[in-house]
mmCIF file of C-alpha atoms in Angstrom:
data_model
loop_
_atom_site.group_PDB
_atom_site.id
_atom_site.type_symbol
_atom_site.label_atom_id
_atom_site.label_comp_id
_atom_site.label_asym_id
_atom_site.label_seq_id
_atom_site.Cartn_x
_atom_site.Cartn_y
_atom_site.Cartn_z
ATOM 1 C CA MET A 1 7.024 22.371 6.700
ATOM 2 C CA ALA A 2 4.196 19.847 6.628
ATOM 3 C CA PRO A 3 4.359 17.099 9.266
ATOM 4 C CA ARG A 4 5.227 13.604 8.175
ATOM 5 C CA SER A 5 2.220 11.360 7.647
ATOM 6 C CA VAL A 6 1.369 7.813 8.680
ATOM 7 C CA LEU A 7 -1.608 5.586 7.966
ATOM 8 C CA ILE A 8 -2.242 2.683 10.318
ATOM 9 C CA THR A 9 -4.743 -0.106 9.720
ATOM 10 C CA GLY A 10 -6.528 -1.933 12.520
ATOM 11 C CA CYS A 11 -6.748 0.868 15.097
ATOM 12 C CA SER A 12 -9.793 -0.379 17.011
ATOM 13 C CA GLN A 13 -9.933 0.422 20.706
ATOM 14 C CA GLY A 14 -7.733 -1.748 22.902
ATOM 15 C CA GLY A 15 -5.372 -2.918 20.175
ATOM 16 C CA ALA A 16 -1.796 -2.287 19.081
ATOM 17 C CA GLY A 17 -2.909 -0.046 16.223
ATOM 18 C CA GLU A 18 -4.578 2.364 18.633
ATOM 19 C CA ALA A 19 -1.386 2.560 20.702
ATOM 20 C CA LEU A 20 0.710 3.172 17.579
ATOM 21 C CA ALA A 21 -1.622 5.957 16.456
ATOM 22 C CA ARG A 22 -1.198 7.745 19.775
ATOM 23 C CA VAL A 23 2.593 7.410 19.790
ATOM 24 C CA PHE A 24 2.953 8.770 16.259
ATOM 25 C CA HIS A 25 0.562 11.623 17.069
ATOM 26 C CA GLN A 26 2.549 12.499 20.193
ATOM 27 C CA ASN A 27 5.659 12.669 18.010
ATOM 28 C CA GLY A 28 4.176 15.220 15.646
ATOM 29 C CA PHE A 29 2.969 13.022 12.791
ATOM 30 C CA LYS A 30 -0.198 13.555 10.793
ATOM 31 C CA VAL A 31 -1.882 10.284 11.744
ATOM 32 C CA PHE A 32 -4.592 8.499 9.799
ATOM 33 C CA ALA A 33 -6.064 5.876 12.115
ATOM 34 C CA THR A 34 -8.295 3.408 10.317
ATOM 35 C CA ALA A 35 -10.658 0.591 11.178
ATOM 36 C CA ARG A 36 -13.500 -1.287 9.538
ATOM 37 C CA SER A 37 -16.012 0.638 11.667
ATOM 38 C CA LEU A 38 -15.683 4.306 12.583
ATOM 39 C CA SER A 39 -17.407 3.634 15.898
ATOM 40 C CA LYS A 40 -14.308 1.693 16.995
ATOM 41 C CA ILE A 41 -11.931 4.628 16.440
ATOM 42 C CA GLN A 42 -14.130 7.705 16.868
ATOM 43 C CA HIS A 43 -12.615 8.358 20.306
ATOM 44 C CA LEU A 44 -9.240 9.067 18.680
ATOM 45 C CA GLU A 45 -10.668 12.025 16.775
ATOM 46 C CA SER A 46 -11.026 14.001 20.012
ATOM 47 C CA GLU A 47 -7.266 13.561 20.509
ATOM 48 C CA GLY A 48 -6.504 15.278 17.200
ATOM 49 C CA ILE A 49 -6.046 12.102 15.170
ATOM 50 C CA GLU A 50 -7.654 11.798 11.737
ATOM 51 C CA VAL A 51 -9.961 8.765 11.650
ATOM 52 C CA LEU A 52 -11.030 6.996 8.466
ATOM 53 C CA GLU A 53 -13.249 4.010 7.840
ATOM 54 C CA LEU A 54 -11.270 1.343 5.989
ATOM 55 C CA ASN A 55 -12.181 -2.247 5.252
ATOM 56 C CA VAL A 56 -8.903 -3.744 4.039
ATOM 57 C CA LEU A 57 -10.822 -6.582 2.362
ATOM 58 C CA ASP A 58 -12.818 -4.182 0.176
ATOM 59 C CA ASN A 59 -11.054 -2.623 -2.816
ATOM 60 C CA GLN A 60 -13.562 0.225 -3.074
ATOM 61 C CA SER A 61 -13.031 1.077 0.583
ATOM 62 C CA ILE A 62 -9.265 1.060 0.048
ATOM 63 C CA GLU A 63 -9.491 3.352 -2.982
ATOM 64 C CA LYS A 64 -11.778 5.738 -1.096
ATOM 65 C CA THR A 65 -9.196 5.940 1.683
ATOM 66 C CA VAL A 66 -6.368 6.582 -0.783
ATOM 67 C CA HIS A 67 -8.351 9.472 -2.265
ATOM 68 C CA ALA A 68 -9.027 10.951 1.182
ATOM 69 C CA VAL A 69 -5.404 10.694 2.319
ATOM 70 C CA SER A 70 -4.039 12.049 -0.961
ATOM 71 C CA GLY A 71 -6.273 15.091 -0.695
ATOM 72 C CA LEU A 72 -5.034 15.857 2.812
ATOM 73 C CA THR A 73 -1.314 15.265 2.200
ATOM 74 C CA GLY A 74 -0.794 16.591 -1.304
ATOM 75 C CA GLY A 75 -0.439 13.116 -2.790
ATOM 76 C CA LYS A 76 2.153 11.749 -0.367
ATOM 77 C CA LEU A 77 2.348 9.236 2.482
ATOM 78 C CA ASP A 78 5.485 8.762 4.577
ATOM 79 C CA PHE A 79 4.567 5.616 6.494
ATOM 80 C CA LEU A 80 2.062 2.832 5.857
ATOM 81 C CA ILE A 81 1.634 0.433 8.768
ATOM 82 C CA ASN A 82 -0.328 -2.731 8.029
ATOM 83 C CA ASN A 83 -1.492 -3.768 11.478
ATOM 84 C CA ALA A 84 -4.996 -5.152 10.839
ATOM 85 C CA GLY A 85 -5.248 -8.894 11.314
ATOM 86 C CA ALA A 86 -6.907 -11.732 13.158
ATOM 87 C CA GLY A 87 -6.133 -15.052 14.793
ATOM 88 C CA TYR A 88 -7.430 -18.594 14.505
ATOM 89 C CA MET A 89 -6.939 -21.196 17.207
ATOM 90 C CA THR A 90 -7.820 -24.802 16.399
ATOM 91 C CA PRO A 91 -6.073 -28.115 15.609
ATOM 92 C CA LEU A 92 -5.012 -28.291 11.964
ATOM 93 C CA LEU A 93 -7.091 -31.391 11.302
ATOM 94 C CA ASP A 94 -10.162 -29.566 12.598
ATOM 95 C CA ILE A 95 -9.824 -26.333 10.659
ATOM 96 C CA ASP A 96 -12.698 -24.871 8.695
ATOM 97 C CA LEU A 97 -11.119 -24.219 5.284
ATOM 98 C CA THR A 98 -13.446 -21.299 4.632
ATOM 99 C CA LYS A 99 -12.275 -19.639 7.848
ATOM 100 C CA ALA A 100 -8.656 -20.467 7.022
ATOM 101 C CA ASN A 101 -8.964 -18.850 3.589
ATOM 102 C CA LYS A 102 -10.545 -15.748 5.122
ATOM 103 C CA LEU A 103 -7.694 -15.527 7.618
ATOM 104 C CA PHE A 104 -5.131 -15.604 4.803
ATOM 105 C CA ASP A 105 -7.122 -12.959 2.932
ATOM 106 C CA LEU A 106 -6.935 -10.672 5.975
ATOM 107 C CA ASN A 107 -3.450 -11.459 7.291
ATOM 108 C CA VAL A 108 -1.589 -11.930 3.997
ATOM 109 C CA PHE A 109 -3.320 -10.572 0.913
ATOM 110 C CA ALA A 110 -5.062 -7.520 2.392
ATOM 111 C CA PRO A 111 -1.788 -5.827 3.412
ATOM 112 C CA PHE A 112 -0.556 -6.102 -0.159
ATOM 113 C CA ALA A 113 -3.824 -4.775 -1.549
ATOM 114 C CA VAL A 114 -3.334 -1.720 0.660
ATOM 115 C CA VAL A 115 0.316 -1.363 -0.399
ATOM 116 C CA LYS A 116 -0.643 -1.609 -4.064
ATOM 117 C CA ALA A 117 -3.255 1.116 -3.678
ATOM 118 C CA PHE A 118 -0.966 3.514 -1.792
ATOM 119 C CA ILE A 119 2.220 2.869 -3.764
ATOM 120 C CA SER A 120 2.186 6.139 -5.738
ATOM 121 C CA LEU A 121 1.851 8.154 -2.504
ATOM 122 C CA LEU A 122 4.695 6.187 -0.930
ATOM 123 C CA ILE A 123 6.965 6.627 -3.945
ATOM 124 C CA ALA A 124 6.277 10.370 -3.887
ATOM 125 C CA SER A 125 7.633 10.605 -0.334
ATOM 126 C CA LYS A 126 10.237 7.815 -0.545
ATOM 127 C CA GLY A 127 8.248 6.302 2.264
ATOM 128 C CA THR A 128 8.285 3.255 4.489
ATOM 129 C CA ILE A 129 5.995 0.228 4.557
ATOM 130 C CA VAL A 130 5.696 -1.649 7.840
ATOM 131 C CA ASN A 131 3.973 -5.026 8.007
ATOM 132 C CA ILE A 132 3.196 -6.151 11.543
ATOM 133 C CA GLY A 133 3.872 -9.868 11.853
ATOM 134 C CA SER A 134 4.662 -12.164 14.737
ATOM 135 C CA TYR A 135 7.523 -14.183 16.156
ATOM 136 C CA VAL A 136 5.381 -17.288 15.550
ATOM 137 C CA ASP A 137 6.146 -17.012 11.819
ATOM 138 C CA SER A 138 8.936 -19.554 12.389
ATOM 139 C CA LEU A 139 7.725 -21.223 15.575
ATOM 140 C CA PRO A 140 5.641 -24.411 15.316
ATOM 141 C CA ALA A 141 2.970 -24.394 18.019
ATOM 142 C CA PRO A 142 -0.023 -26.702 18.506
ATOM 143 C CA TRP A 143 -3.444 -25.304 17.573
ATOM 144 C CA GLN A 144 -1.943 -22.182 15.949
ATOM 145 C CA GLY A 145 -0.915 -23.699 12.624
ATOM 146 C CA VAL A 146 -3.088 -21.608 10.310
ATOM 147 C CA TYR A 147 -2.309 -18.325 12.063
ATOM 148 C CA ASN A 148 1.413 -19.095 12.192
ATOM 149 C CA ALA A 149 1.418 -20.011 8.500
ATOM 150 C CA SER A 150 -0.291 -16.723 7.625
ATOM 151 C CA LYS A 151 2.451 -14.796 9.414
ATOM 152 C CA ALA A 152 5.156 -16.891 7.731
ATOM 153 C CA ALA A 153 3.599 -16.041 4.370
ATOM 154 C CA LEU A 154 3.441 -12.357 5.293
ATOM 155 C CA ARG A 155 7.107 -12.370 6.233
ATOM 156 C CA SER A 156 8.145 -14.089 2.999
ATOM 157 C CA LEU A 157 6.151 -11.712 0.824
ATOM 158 C CA THR A 158 7.469 -8.716 2.776
ATOM 159 C CA ASP A 159 11.060 -9.854 2.221
ATOM 160 C CA ASN A 160 10.413 -10.124 -1.519
ATOM 161 C CA LEU A 161 8.633 -6.775 -1.629
ATOM 162 C CA ARG A 162 11.661 -5.157 0.005
ATOM 163 C CA LEU A 163 13.838 -6.271 -2.908
ATOM 164 C CA GLU A 164 11.335 -5.218 -5.546
ATOM 165 C CA LEU A 165 10.809 -1.728 -4.118
ATOM 166 C CA ARG A 166 14.460 -0.968 -3.401
ATOM 167 C CA PRO A 167 14.933 0.777 -6.790
ATOM 168 C CA PHE A 168 12.156 3.200 -5.788
ATOM 169 C CA ASN A 169 13.822 4.156 -2.476
ATOM 170 C CA ILE A 170 11.029 2.682 -0.376
ATOM 171 C CA ASN A 171 11.885 0.981 2.896
ATOM 172 C CA VAL A 172 9.961 -2.217 3.645
ATOM 173 C CA VAL A 173 9.987 -3.484 7.213
ATOM 174 C CA TYR A 174 8.630 -6.652 8.792
ATOM 175 C CA ILE A 175 8.113 -6.580 12.555
ATOM 176 C CA ALA A 176 8.073 -9.978 14.257
ATOM 177 C CA ALA A 177 6.086 -8.791 17.243
ATOM 178 C CA GLY A 178 6.209 -10.623 20.541
ATOM 179 C CA GLY A 179 3.522 -10.662 23.186
ATOM 180 C CA ILE A 180 1.534 -7.423 23.244
ATOM 181 C CA ARG A 181 -0.954 -6.503 25.931
ATOM 182 C CA SER A 182 -4.100 -5.955 23.876
ATOM 183 C CA ASN A 183 -7.568 -7.335 23.213
ATOM 184 C CA PHE A 184 -6.324 -9.553 20.363
ATOM 185 C CA LEU A 185 -7.112 -12.839 22.115
ATOM 186 C CA ASP A 186 -10.501 -11.551 23.250
ATOM 187 C CA ASN A 187 -11.489 -11.241 19.600
ATOM 188 C CA LEU A 188 -10.920 -14.959 18.977
ATOM 189 C CA GLY A 189 -14.067 -15.920 20.848
ATOM 190 C CA THR A 190 -14.498 -19.154 22.751
ATOM 191 C CA VAL A 191 -12.874 -22.190 21.132
ATOM 192 C CA HIS A 192 -14.471 -25.619 21.513
ATOM 193 C CA VAL A 193 -13.057 -29.001 20.501
ATOM 194 C CA SER A 194 -15.510 -30.685 18.140
ATOM 195 C CA ASP A 195 -16.937 -34.058 19.146
ATOM 196 C CA THR A 196 -15.577 -35.393 15.826
ATOM 197 C CA SER A 197 -12.025 -34.256 16.615
ATOM 198 C CA LEU A 198 -9.178 -36.656 17.289
ATOM 199 C CA TYR A 199 -8.554 -34.534 20.376
ATOM 200 C CA TYR A 200 -12.078 -34.725 21.779
ATOM 201 C CA PRO A 201 -11.088 -37.175 24.553
ATOM 202 C CA ALA A 202 -8.645 -34.533 25.823
ATOM 203 C CA ARG A 203 -11.025 -31.580 25.422
ATOM 204 C CA GLU A 204 -11.129 -30.769 29.135
ATOM 205 C CA ILE A 205 -7.371 -30.203 29.034
ATOM 206 C CA LEU A 206 -7.158 -28.533 25.627
ATOM 207 C CA GLU A 207 -10.030 -26.054 25.749
ATOM 208 C CA PRO A 208 -8.645 -24.062 28.705
ATOM 209 C CA ILE A 209 -5.299 -23.856 26.870
ATOM 210 C CA MET A 210 -6.859 -22.692 23.602
ATOM 211 C CA ASN A 211 -9.013 -20.161 25.400
#
């Protein structure tokens, strides 16, 4: 009997996706660990984990990954875990709208692009979709407004997707993750309060908090 299969996005070294890939592998799953750059996941290959380059913001990259997975599983996928994402820490009145739009593309729309591409494989196995969110989806917090809103949107869309896919025997799960020891915050970079910000007079207090 073929092992159950799982594809996980956002498996770069030091993150939650990497940890998930290892746990599934240890439990006998055929694991497809993905990241935008193979160099960030190549180390997992030596552990017996299949690694694939996947840019969740690129439809061609997604389709290429679907083709690769389908060929290795006979056209089925048991679990799809949308873990890839990013953060954005800045006062709402200081946000860069271009950056905010890109964050929503990655945190909200990309997971559904991946689901859409893999749906036939998931239906074939009566599989499970897992979208990794955050407890901040319903928690107002200063400087995190855009990130929190992206997770709230992900949760809402996941709840609707669950209803729409129920007739096809697909489970849809949203995980409101708490604090996870990872390199997530390291990837935010250093945040500075702009000299045009309403909060500039308090920058010496705020910047250590945001960083």
